[in-house]
Every structure is written in C-alpha cells, then in structure tokens.
Amino acid sequence: MRDTLPLLEQVPFPAIRRGRLDTLQVNLGYRCNQSCFHCHVNAGPNRTEEMPADVADVVLAFLARRRIATLDITGGAPELNGNFRRLVREARALGVKVMDRCNLTILEQPGKEDLAAFLAVNQVEVVASMPCYLQDNVERQRGKGVFAGSIRGLQKLNAVGYGRDPALALNLVYNPQGPALPPPQAALEADYRRVLGESHGIVFNKLFVLANMPIQRFGTTLVAKGEFEGYLQLLQDAHLDANLDGAMCRNLISVDWRGFVYDCDFNQMLGLPLKRRARQRVHLSELLDEDIAGNPIRVAGHCYGCTAGQGSSCGGALQEAAE
Ligand code: SF4
Ligand code: SF4
C-alpha cells in the first residue's frame, strides 16, 4: 500500500497548539470483524495488534491521575480486546464518561450476545458507524451483509434503552462514499431519522458527519485513481480558520495499542507521534505527571479534512456543534 504521508507533508497547514486535555482516545488494536473500504486504520479480521493488559493499566492510571473527563475507545472493533470490559468498568468507577466506537455488526458476533446489555448497564455512549441509511451505499463501503447486521445491531441497542433513555446516548457516524465533502449535518440527520424510523423503527440521538481523510486505504485508492491531488485541493479550498479552534487534537490525545501517544487518531495511523520537547515520541506512562497544554500539534495536509467546510471532528460537524 502506498503511504500518503510524503505527499501530505508537502502541504502547509496553519500552526496550532494544544489546549486543555479532556479526552483520552485509546485504540485497543486493529482486529475487526469487518474490513471496510474507507477504514483509516486498515483494520480487519487478520490483524493481530492488540493493547495488552499492562498498557490498559497505564490508561486507567492516566485517567485517574490527570482527571480526564472522557475515555473514547476505538479500534478495530475495540470490543474484541480482552481488556475492553475492564477498561469500561474501571473508567466508569472513576466517574469518567466512556464512549465506544462500535461497528454495530460486532453486537451479533459469537460471544458478544450480552454486549448491548453490558454497554447499557455501564452507561457507555455508543458511537456507531452507519455511512448511509440505504443498503447499497452501506454495503459498497463496508461489505455485503453489513447493512442488515447494522440494522439488527441498532435494534438491539434500542431494545436495551439506547436512543430512548437520556442516560444511553446512541450517535451515528456518516462519511461520504468518495472524494467529496459531506453534506450539511442537520439536513442529513433529519433524513436518517425519518428513513431509519419509518423503515426499521430505529431511534438515535445525533448524526455525526465526518469528512474522509486522505490517508491509509482511502488515501491509497485516491492516489491509484489519480484523485488524490484533486481531493486535497477540494479540502484546502473549503478550509475555514474558524474551524481550527474546534479541531479535536486541541483537547484530545490518541493512544495506540502499545501506549504511544499522538495528537489524534489520524496522526496515529500516519505514524506521526506527538513530539514533546526533545522527545520524538512519548509513551502515555511518561505523561502521568506532565501537563501538555501548549504543546505544538503535528499538522500536515490531511488536517484540512478537519477544517474544510462545516468542519469535522470525532463529534461531527464543528460549525453545528458550536451552534
Ligand atoms: S468497522 Fe471500523 S475499524 Fe472495522 S474495518 Fe470498518 S471502519 Fe475499520
Ligand atoms: S488531522 Fe485534525 S485532529 Fe489530527 S492533528 Fe490534524 S487538525 Fe488535528
């Protein structure tokens, strides 16, 4: 696979620095029951990288010591990691809000029959990928059978109270099929609510609209099709300085399965670690007693994916989030 980093590093992006850290995003590994076309971590069933127990211990120590408000758990399918439930339980016991980036089909994998109930009991916010409300579009991006499995997953979550009980948030994530900016979040959310409600009886809280990042599998495909420069130009032309403050890297760090720290998940996938003073990369265990506010953020051309148009962060469109 062709690495898009050398191309992205040639593209200047405004300098930004970290603000106050409130979210720890941890990637528990790259194993996943799916292998989606747009996956920016190249996850799949044959990946073996997984966060071990001693790194999960560091995550819990960091949450407690730095008084972090939110633990955002991602993967792969993070629920496949043997430390997932311990991390959730212990983080919740610390009073930390926990988010699970769930692919929905995991809810019906063998051995995961009680997963929806576990998430509900622990009041975990579920953020679920659902790239469209139409079967063809979902399956083109995520594979055959994924749409029906995702619908069943959403119904399971609804059945245990998600989307209905105010303590059980169920948010969906949309990203475009190809090299285009996402449509306005509010209008698309209304369409999702209508179609998923009328056709499948599904309720949810919010739709997060995210731009596709020109990295990993998606970036490589753009390069192969000769569309990489055009997509990057589209993102750059739509850049708004007003979106810089809301970029998720200002308040979040991303931790890989080995415990190394990045300014965001995208930088993690590009192999761009957070730099701290003379250190070219740092382990989470080295930051237990260190405040990294003010640290420069490592930026490159892919960052326009966060600042183009309505903006894009792990909580969806920035412009609408600010309203
Ligand atoms: S479900 Fe998510 S992590 Fe798994 S392959 Fe698809 S995009 Fe990647
Ligand atoms: S990709 Fe987005 S979140 Fe990551 S460093 Fe760039 S602006 Fe920040």
mmCIF file of C-alpha atoms and ligand atoms in Angstrom:
data_model
loop_
_atom_site.group_PDB
_atom_site.id
_atom_site.type_symbol
_atom_site.label_atom_id
_atom_site.label_comp_id
_atom_site.label_asym_id
_atom_site.label_seq_id
_atom_site.Cartn_x
_atom_site.Cartn_y
_atom_site.Cartn_z
ATOM 1 C CA MET A 1 0.000 0.000 0.000
ATOM 2 C CA ARG A 2 1.370 3.418 -0.913
ATOM 3 C CA ASP A 3 1.963 5.671 2.079
ATOM 4 C CA THR A 4 0.354 9.090 1.530
ATOM 5 C CA LEU A 5 2.380 10.797 4.291
ATOM 6 C CA PRO A 6 5.192 12.068 1.991
ATOM 7 C CA LEU A 7 2.529 13.792 -0.147
ATOM 8 C CA LEU A 8 0.700 15.213 2.863
ATOM 9 C CA GLU A 9 3.871 16.549 4.482
ATOM 10 C CA GLN A 10 4.473 18.792 1.477
ATOM 11 C CA VAL A 11 1.212 20.642 2.151
ATOM 12 C CA PRO A 12 1.485 23.531 4.646
ATOM 13 C CA PHE A 13 -1.173 23.866 7.366
ATOM 14 C CA PRO A 14 -1.549 26.651 9.999
ATOM 15 C CA ALA A 15 0.388 26.037 13.247
ATOM 16 C CA ILE A 16 -1.845 25.049 16.172
ATOM 17 C CA ARG A 17 -1.164 24.187 19.800
ATOM 18 C CA ARG A 18 -2.840 22.007 22.387
ATOM 19 C CA GLY A 19 -5.400 23.321 24.822
ATOM 20 C CA ARG A 20 -6.606 21.636 27.999
ATOM 21 C CA LEU A 21 -6.696 17.853 27.745
ATOM 22 C CA ASP A 22 -10.158 16.434 28.424
ATOM 23 C CA THR A 23 -10.390 13.296 26.292
ATOM 24 C CA LEU A 24 -8.222 10.213 26.103
ATOM 25 C CA GLN A 25 -8.864 8.258 22.931
ATOM 26 C CA VAL A 26 -7.418 4.763 23.042
ATOM 27 C CA ASN A 27 -7.071 2.396 20.141
ATOM 28 C CA LEU A 28 -7.301 -1.123 21.521
ATOM 29 C CA GLY A 29 -5.944 -2.687 18.326
ATOM 30 C CA TYR A 30 -6.594 -3.290 14.669
ATOM 31 C CA ARG A 31 -8.537 -6.560 14.821
ATOM 32 C CA CYS A 32 -12.031 -6.136 13.435
ATOM 33 C CA ASN A 33 -14.814 -8.409 12.214
ATOM 34 C CA GLN A 34 -15.143 -6.138 9.133
ATOM 35 C CA SER A 35 -12.684 -4.750 6.533
ATOM 36 C CA CYS A 36 -14.249 -1.547 5.235
ATOM 37 C CA PHE A 37 -13.001 0.244 2.165
ATOM 38 C CA HIS A 38 -12.661 3.647 3.857
ATOM 39 C CA CYS A 39 -11.147 2.282 7.108
ATOM 40 C CA HIS A 40 -8.399 4.669 8.149
ATOM 41 C CA VAL A 41 -6.750 2.060 10.365
ATOM 42 C CA ASN A 42 -6.761 -0.765 7.791
ATOM 43 C CA ALA A 43 -8.419 -2.950 10.378
ATOM 44 C CA GLY A 44 -9.588 -6.464 9.595
ATOM 45 C CA PRO A 45 -10.031 -9.999 10.913
ATOM 46 C CA ASN A 46 -6.389 -10.938 10.293
ATOM 47 C CA ARG A 47 -4.765 -8.080 12.219
ATOM 48 C CA THR A 48 -3.106 -9.229 15.443
ATOM 49 C CA GLU A 49 -2.084 -5.944 17.109
ATOM 50 C CA GLU A 50 -3.912 -5.647 20.464
ATOM 51 C CA MET A 51 -3.450 -3.495 23.557
ATOM 52 C CA PRO A 52 -2.061 -5.733 26.332
ATOM 53 C CA ALA A 53 -3.175 -5.614 29.980
ATOM 54 C CA ASP A 54 -0.169 -3.612 31.211
ATOM 55 C CA VAL A 55 -0.907 -0.799 28.745
ATOM 56 C CA ALA A 56 -4.593 -0.855 29.755
ATOM 57 C CA ASP A 57 -3.326 -0.388 33.347
ATOM 58 C CA VAL A 58 -1.442 2.745 32.245
ATOM 59 C CA VAL A 59 -4.605 4.052 30.574
ATOM 60 C CA LEU A 60 -6.549 3.659 33.823
ATOM 61 C CA ALA A 61 -3.757 5.255 35.855
ATOM 62 C CA PHE A 62 -3.654 8.191 33.441
ATOM 63 C CA LEU A 63 -7.434 8.725 33.645
ATOM 64 C CA ALA A 64 -7.243 8.874 37.420
ATOM 65 C CA ARG A 65 -4.049 10.936 37.743
ATOM 66 C CA ARG A 66 -4.844 13.557 35.069
ATOM 67 C CA ARG A 67 -8.560 13.687 35.942
ATOM 68 C CA ILE A 68 -9.631 13.052 32.357
ATOM 69 C CA ALA A 69 -13.343 13.579 31.684
ATOM 70 C CA THR A 70 -13.849 11.227 28.727
ATOM 71 C CA LEU A 71 -12.421 7.900 27.592
ATOM 72 C CA ASP A 72 -13.083 7.341 23.893
ATOM 73 C CA ILE A 73 -12.450 3.707 22.964
ATOM 74 C CA THR A 74 -11.782 2.762 19.367
ATOM 75 C CA GLY A 75 -10.129 0.101 17.230
ATOM 76 C CA GLY A 76 -10.593 -2.073 15.048
ATOM 77 C CA ALA A 77 -13.554 -3.438 16.856
ATOM 78 C CA PRO A 78 -12.465 -2.493 20.400
ATOM 79 C CA GLU A 79 -14.946 -4.926 21.956
ATOM 80 C CA LEU A 80 -12.787 -7.809 20.654
ATOM 81 C CA ASN A 81 -9.953 -6.828 23.011
ATOM 82 C CA GLY A 82 -9.863 -8.861 26.241
ATOM 83 C CA ASN A 83 -9.316 -5.672 28.282
ATOM 84 C CA PHE A 84 -12.351 -3.837 26.902
ATOM 85 C CA ARG A 85 -14.819 -4.612 29.688
ATOM 86 C CA ARG A 86 -12.285 -3.994 32.458
ATOM 87 C CA LEU A 87 -11.403 -0.601 30.967
ATOM 88 C CA VAL A 88 -15.085 0.336 30.748
ATOM 89 C CA ARG A 89 -15.936 -0.776 34.295
ATOM 90 C CA GLU A 90 -12.914 0.813 35.944
ATOM 91 C CA ALA A 91 -13.166 4.063 34.000
ATOM 92 C CA ARG A 92 -16.853 4.343 34.941
ATOM 93 C CA ALA A 93 -15.950 3.671 38.577
ATOM 94 C CA LEU A 94 -13.652 6.713 38.345
ATOM 95 C CA GLY A 95 -16.602 8.789 37.111
ATOM 96 C CA VAL A 96 -15.205 9.016 33.575
ATOM 97 C CA LYS A 97 -17.627 9.225 30.631
ATOM 98 C CA VAL A 98 -16.920 6.318 28.255
ATOM 99 C CA MET A 99 -17.566 6.236 24.520
ATOM 100 C CA ASP A 100 -17.432 3.057 22.442
ATOM 101 C CA ARG A 101 -16.852 3.436 18.698
ATOM 102 C CA CYS A 102 -18.928 0.453 17.727
ATOM 103 C CA ASN A 103 -19.333 -1.004 14.238
ATOM 104 C CA LEU A 104 -22.774 -2.499 15.164
ATOM 105 C CA THR A 105 -22.184 -5.894 13.498
ATOM 106 C CA ILE A 106 -19.947 -6.811 16.453
ATOM 107 C CA LEU A 107 -23.108 -6.973 18.573
ATOM 108 C CA GLU A 108 -24.091 -10.242 16.911
ATOM 109 C CA GLN A 109 -20.699 -11.914 16.773
ATOM 110 C CA PRO A 110 -20.435 -15.210 18.711
ATOM 111 C CA GLY A 111 -19.703 -14.489 22.375
ATOM 112 C CA LYS A 112 -20.969 -10.893 22.141
ATOM 113 C CA GLU A 113 -24.661 -11.617 22.722
ATOM 114 C CA ASP A 114 -24.581 -9.717 26.038
ATOM 115 C CA LEU A 115 -22.569 -6.768 24.738
ATOM 116 C CA ALA A 116 -25.522 -4.386 24.248
ATOM 117 C CA ALA A 117 -26.686 -5.053 27.823
ATOM 118 C CA PHE A 118 -23.137 -4.568 29.157
ATOM 119 C CA LEU A 119 -22.852 -1.192 27.413
ATOM 120 C CA ALA A 120 -26.235 -0.113 28.772
ATOM 121 C CA VAL A 121 -25.524 -1.174 32.354
ATOM 122 C CA ASN A 122 -22.325 0.866 32.270
ATOM 123 C CA GLN A 123 -23.996 3.830 30.524
ATOM 124 C CA VAL A 124 -21.433 3.793 27.729
ATOM 125 C CA GLU A 125 -22.149 6.267 24.929
ATOM 126 C CA VAL A 126 -22.284 4.326 21.669
ATOM 127 C CA VAL A 127 -20.920 5.996 18.546
ATOM 128 C CA ALA A 128 -21.838 3.743 15.651
ATOM 129 C CA SER A 129 -20.651 3.846 12.057
ATOM 130 C CA MET A 130 -23.587 3.991 9.687
ATOM 131 C CA PRO A 131 -22.374 5.512 6.419
ATOM 132 C CA CYS A 132 -25.850 5.632 4.900
ATOM 133 C CA TYR A 133 -29.470 4.708 5.581
ATOM 134 C CA LEU A 134 -29.594 2.815 2.270
ATOM 135 C CA GLN A 135 -28.413 -0.782 1.909
ATOM 136 C CA ASP A 136 -26.461 -0.398 -1.374
ATOM 137 C CA ASN A 137 -24.389 2.521 -0.157
ATOM 138 C CA VAL A 138 -23.512 0.854 3.146
ATOM 139 C CA GLU A 139 -22.505 -2.409 1.506
ATOM 140 C CA ARG A 140 -20.394 -0.730 -1.174
ATOM 141 C CA GLN A 141 -18.326 0.828 1.610
ATOM 142 C CA ARG A 142 -18.476 -1.793 4.334
ATOM 143 C CA GLY A 143 -19.145 -5.138 2.632
ATOM 144 C CA LYS A 144 -22.018 -7.485 1.835
ATOM 145 C CA GLY A 145 -24.492 -8.192 4.634
ATOM 146 C CA VAL A 146 -23.235 -5.297 6.747
ATOM 147 C CA PHE A 147 -26.374 -3.193 6.315
ATOM 148 C CA ALA A 148 -28.754 -5.826 7.691
ATOM 149 C CA GLY A 149 -26.307 -6.622 10.514
ATOM 150 C CA SER A 150 -26.048 -2.925 11.363
ATOM 151 C CA ILE A 151 -29.836 -2.535 11.442
ATOM 152 C CA ARG A 152 -30.113 -5.541 13.780
ATOM 153 C CA GLY A 153 -27.348 -4.022 15.932
ATOM 154 C CA LEU A 154 -29.219 -0.712 16.204
ATOM 155 C CA GLN A 155 -32.426 -2.554 17.086
ATOM 156 C CA LYS A 156 -30.572 -4.452 19.831
ATOM 157 C CA LEU A 157 -29.287 -1.174 21.238
ATOM 158 C CA ASN A 158 -32.761 0.379 21.107
ATOM 159 C CA ALA A 159 -34.148 -2.699 22.882
ATOM 160 C CA VAL A 160 -31.883 -2.093 25.896
ATOM 161 C CA GLY A 161 -32.800 1.608 26.012
ATOM 162 C CA TYR A 162 -30.296 3.329 23.704
ATOM 163 C CA GLY A 163 -31.679 6.381 21.928
ATOM 164 C CA ARG A 164 -34.678 6.481 24.315
ATOM 165 C CA ASP A 165 -33.188 6.673 27.828
ATOM 166 C CA PRO A 166 -31.436 10.067 28.299
ATOM 167 C CA ALA A 167 -28.527 8.238 30.007
ATOM 168 C CA LEU A 168 -27.970 5.980 26.970
ATOM 169 C CA ALA A 169 -26.760 8.044 24.023
ATOM 170 C CA LEU A 170 -26.654 6.420 20.605
ATOM 171 C CA ASN A 171 -24.954 8.560 17.973
ATOM 172 C CA LEU A 172 -24.408 7.577 14.363
ATOM 173 C CA VAL A 173 -21.484 8.461 12.121
ATOM 174 C CA TYR A 174 -21.750 9.278 8.429
ATOM 175 C CA ASN A 175 -18.891 9.720 6.000
ATOM 176 C CA PRO A 176 -19.158 10.278 2.240
ATOM 177 C CA GLN A 177 -18.712 7.415 -0.217
ATOM 178 C CA GLY A 178 -15.988 9.079 -2.283
ATOM 179 C CA PRO A 179 -13.803 12.180 -2.616
ATOM 180 C CA ALA A 180 -16.489 14.746 -1.786
ATOM 181 C CA LEU A 181 -17.237 16.975 1.180
ATOM 182 C CA PRO A 182 -20.003 15.689 3.452
ATOM 183 C CA PRO A 183 -23.450 17.320 3.105
ATOM 184 C CA PRO A 184 -24.845 19.620 5.857
ATOM 185 C CA GLN A 185 -25.220 17.653 9.101
ATOM 186 C CA ALA A 186 -28.679 18.847 10.216
ATOM 187 C CA ALA A 187 -30.455 18.012 6.939
ATOM 188 C CA LEU A 188 -28.821 14.596 6.673
ATOM 189 C CA GLU A 189 -29.649 13.829 10.310
ATOM 190 C CA ALA A 190 -33.328 14.545 9.576
ATOM 191 C CA ASP A 191 -33.215 12.139 6.595
ATOM 192 C CA TYR A 192 -31.577 9.416 8.709
ATOM 193 C CA ARG A 193 -34.160 9.865 11.447
ATOM 194 C CA ARG A 194 -37.062 9.625 9.010
ATOM 195 C CA VAL A 195 -35.824 6.633 6.979
ATOM 196 C CA LEU A 196 -34.423 4.559 9.846
ATOM 197 C CA GLY A 197 -37.514 5.316 11.934
ATOM 198 C CA GLU A 198 -40.115 4.575 9.255
ATOM 199 C CA SER A 199 -38.401 1.533 7.719
ATOM 200 C CA HIS A 200 -36.840 -0.113 10.755
ATOM 201 C CA GLY A 201 -38.323 1.514 13.879
ATOM 202 C CA ILE A 202 -34.884 2.789 14.908
ATOM 203 C CA VAL A 203 -34.306 5.827 17.130
ATOM 204 C CA PHE A 204 -30.985 7.554 17.776
ATOM 205 C CA ASN A 205 -29.697 10.781 19.283
ATOM 206 C CA LYS A 206 -27.387 12.555 16.826
ATOM 207 C CA LEU A 207 -25.757 12.022 13.458
ATOM 208 C CA PHE A 208 -22.076 12.985 13.268
ATOM 209 C CA VAL A 209 -20.963 13.923 9.770
ATOM 210 C CA LEU A 210 -17.257 13.329 9.112
ATOM 211 C CA ALA A 211 -15.050 14.040 6.111
ATOM 212 C CA ASN A 212 -12.958 11.199 4.716
ATOM 213 C CA MET A 213 -9.268 11.569 5.472
ATOM 214 C CA PRO A 214 -6.868 11.155 2.526
ATOM 215 C CA ILE A 215 -4.848 8.524 4.402
ATOM 216 C CA GLN A 216 -4.496 4.736 4.566
ATOM 217 C CA ARG A 217 -6.812 2.623 2.398
ATOM 218 C CA PHE A 218 -8.909 5.585 1.217
ATOM 219 C CA GLY A 219 -5.841 7.761 0.515
ATOM 220 C CA THR A 220 -4.095 4.990 -1.396
ATOM 221 C CA THR A 221 -7.157 4.431 -3.551
ATOM 222 C CA LEU A 222 -7.289 8.139 -4.347
ATOM 223 C CA VAL A 223 -3.630 8.014 -5.416
ATOM 224 C CA ALA A 224 -4.252 4.930 -7.582
ATOM 225 C CA LYS A 225 -7.210 6.616 -9.298
ATOM 226 C CA GLY A 226 -5.349 9.912 -9.797
ATOM 227 C CA GLU A 227 -7.816 11.686 -7.487
ATOM 228 C CA PHE A 228 -5.532 12.453 -4.535
ATOM 229 C CA GLU A 229 -4.445 15.985 -5.522
ATOM 230 C CA GLY A 230 -7.982 16.948 -6.532
ATOM 231 C CA TYR A 231 -9.445 15.802 -3.202
ATOM 232 C CA LEU A 232 -6.754 17.576 -1.211
ATOM 233 C CA GLN A 233 -7.382 20.743 -3.203
ATOM 234 C CA LEU A 234 -11.113 20.425 -2.500
ATOM 235 C CA LEU A 235 -10.389 20.225 1.238
ATOM 236 C CA GLN A 236 -7.933 23.139 1.106
ATOM 237 C CA ASP A 237 -10.313 25.350 -0.867
ATOM 238 C CA ALA A 238 -13.040 24.742 1.738
ATOM 239 C CA HIS A 239 -10.735 25.389 4.754
ATOM 240 C CA LEU A 240 -12.039 27.852 7.359
ATOM 241 C CA ASP A 241 -9.711 29.283 10.016
ATOM 242 C CA ALA A 242 -12.743 29.373 12.341
ATOM 243 C CA ASN A 243 -12.613 25.568 12.479
ATOM 244 C CA LEU A 244 -9.042 25.472 13.843
ATOM 245 C CA ASP A 245 -10.092 26.033 17.456
ATOM 246 C CA GLY A 246 -12.549 23.131 17.343
ATOM 247 C CA ALA A 247 -10.101 20.572 15.919
ATOM 248 C CA MET A 248 -10.265 17.590 18.247
ATOM 249 C CA CYS A 249 -6.475 17.466 18.674
ATOM 250 C CA ARG A 250 -6.656 20.592 20.823
ATOM 251 C CA ASN A 251 -8.313 18.711 23.699
ATOM 252 C CA LEU A 252 -7.680 15.029 22.973
ATOM 253 C CA ILE A 253 -4.748 12.675 22.762
ATOM 254 C CA SER A 254 -4.802 9.405 20.914
ATOM 255 C CA VAL A 255 -3.011 6.366 22.309
ATOM 256 C CA ASP A 256 -2.018 3.352 20.226
ATOM 257 C CA TRP A 257 -2.238 -0.284 21.317
ATOM 258 C CA ARG A 258 1.348 -0.118 22.619
ATOM 259 C CA GLY A 259 0.694 3.036 24.678
ATOM 260 C CA PHE A 260 2.426 5.600 22.435
ATOM 261 C CA VAL A 261 0.780 8.998 22.162
ATOM 262 C CA TYR A 262 -0.384 11.003 19.098
ATOM 263 C CA ASP A 263 -2.228 14.286 18.643
ATOM 264 C CA CYS A 264 -5.157 12.414 17.076
ATOM 265 C CA ASP A 265 -6.190 9.080 15.626
ATOM 266 C CA PHE A 266 -5.326 10.191 12.081
ATOM 267 C CA ASN A 267 -1.766 11.087 13.095
ATOM 268 C CA GLN A 268 -1.582 7.707 14.795
ATOM 269 C CA MET A 269 -2.457 5.996 11.528
ATOM 270 C CA LEU A 270 0.084 8.100 9.647
ATOM 271 C CA GLY A 271 2.826 7.233 12.167
ATOM 272 C CA LEU A 272 3.214 10.878 13.310
ATOM 273 C CA PRO A 273 3.714 10.649 17.105
ATOM 274 C CA LEU A 274 3.186 13.580 19.449
ATOM 275 C CA LYS A 275 6.549 15.326 19.893
ATOM 276 C CA ARG A 276 7.368 16.567 23.365
ATOM 277 C CA ARG A 277 10.359 18.863 23.769
ATOM 278 C CA ALA A 278 13.391 16.817 22.589
ATOM 279 C CA ARG A 279 11.462 13.535 22.530
ATOM 280 C CA GLN A 280 10.436 12.295 19.088
ATOM 281 C CA ARG A 281 7.690 10.173 20.624
ATOM 282 C CA VAL A 282 6.315 9.640 24.123
ATOM 283 C CA HIS A 283 4.632 6.792 25.936
ATOM 284 C CA LEU A 284 1.483 7.503 27.974
ATOM 285 C CA SER A 285 3.332 6.323 31.093
ATOM 286 C CA GLU A 286 5.737 9.281 30.658
ATOM 287 C CA LEU A 287 2.889 11.808 30.773
ATOM 288 C CA LEU A 288 1.314 10.764 34.076
ATOM 289 C CA ASP A 289 2.751 13.832 35.792
ATOM 290 C CA GLU A 290 3.093 16.153 32.814
ATOM 291 C CA ASP A 291 0.671 18.800 31.552
ATOM 292 C CA ILE A 292 0.995 19.017 27.767
ATOM 293 C CA ALA A 293 -1.172 22.132 27.256
ATOM 294 C CA GLY A 294 0.564 24.457 24.797
ATOM 295 C CA ASN A 295 2.463 21.638 23.068
ATOM 296 C CA PRO A 296 2.652 22.172 19.273
ATOM 297 C CA ILE A 297 0.369 19.836 17.299
ATOM 298 C CA ARG A 298 1.873 17.889 14.386
ATOM 299 C CA VAL A 299 -0.051 19.042 11.327
ATOM 300 C CA ALA A 300 0.117 18.208 7.596
ATOM 301 C CA GLY A 301 -2.165 18.241 4.550
ATOM 302 C CA HIS A 302 -4.648 15.717 5.951
ATOM 303 C CA CYS A 303 -5.599 18.267 8.638
ATOM 304 C CA TYR A 304 -7.711 20.091 6.037
ATOM 305 C CA GLY A 305 -10.069 17.121 6.444
ATOM 306 C CA CYS A 306 -10.860 18.566 9.892
ATOM 307 C CA THR A 307 -11.200 22.215 8.875
ATOM 308 C CA ALA A 308 -12.925 22.035 5.470
ATOM 309 C CA GLY A 309 -16.453 23.416 5.183
ATOM 310 C CA GLN A 310 -18.575 22.711 8.245
ATOM 311 C CA GLY A 311 -15.518 21.124 9.872
ATOM 312 C CA SER A 312 -15.152 17.573 11.087
ATOM 313 C CA SER A 313 -14.188 16.109 14.436
ATOM 314 C CA CYS A 314 -14.937 12.967 16.396
ATOM 315 C CA GLY A 315 -18.139 14.750 17.480
ATOM 316 C CA GLY A 316 -19.256 15.521 13.916
ATOM 317 C CA ALA A 317 -19.510 18.897 12.168
ATOM 318 C CA LEU A 318 -17.791 21.705 14.085
ATOM 319 C CA GLN A 319 -19.962 24.525 12.803
ATOM 320 C CA GLU A 320 -23.140 22.803 14.001
ATOM 321 C CA ALA A 321 -21.517 21.622 17.244
ATOM 322 C CA ALA A 322 -20.743 25.271 18.005
ATOM 323 C CA GLU A 323 -24.328 26.409 17.449
HETATM 324 S S1 SF4 B 1 -15.719 -1.491 11.170
HETATM 325 FE FE1 SF4 B 1 -14.475 0.321 11.584
HETATM 326 S S2 SF4 B 1 -12.493 -0.462 12.318
HETATM 327 FE FE2 SF4 B 1 -13.592 -2.174 11.353
HETATM 328 S S3 SF4 B 1 -12.822 -2.194 9.246
HETATM 329 FE FE3 SF4 B 1 -14.713 -0.975 9.278
HETATM 330 S S4 SF4 B 1 -14.048 1.158 9.560
HETATM 331 FE FE4 SF4 B 1 -12.325 -0.191 10.116
HETATM 332 S S1 SF4 B 2 -5.915 15.626 11.477
HETATM 333 FE FE1 SF4 B 2 -7.320 17.014 12.557
HETATM 334 S S2 SF4 B 2 -7.296 16.329 14.655
HETATM 335 FE FE2 SF4 B 2 -5.485 15.470 13.664
HETATM 336 S S3 SF4 B 2 -3.807 16.908 14.007
HETATM 337 FE FE3 SF4 B 2 -4.761 17.440 12.085
HETATM 338 S S4 SF4 B 2 -6.297 19.017 12.608
HETATM 339 FE FE4 SF4 B 2 -5.742 17.947 14.481
#
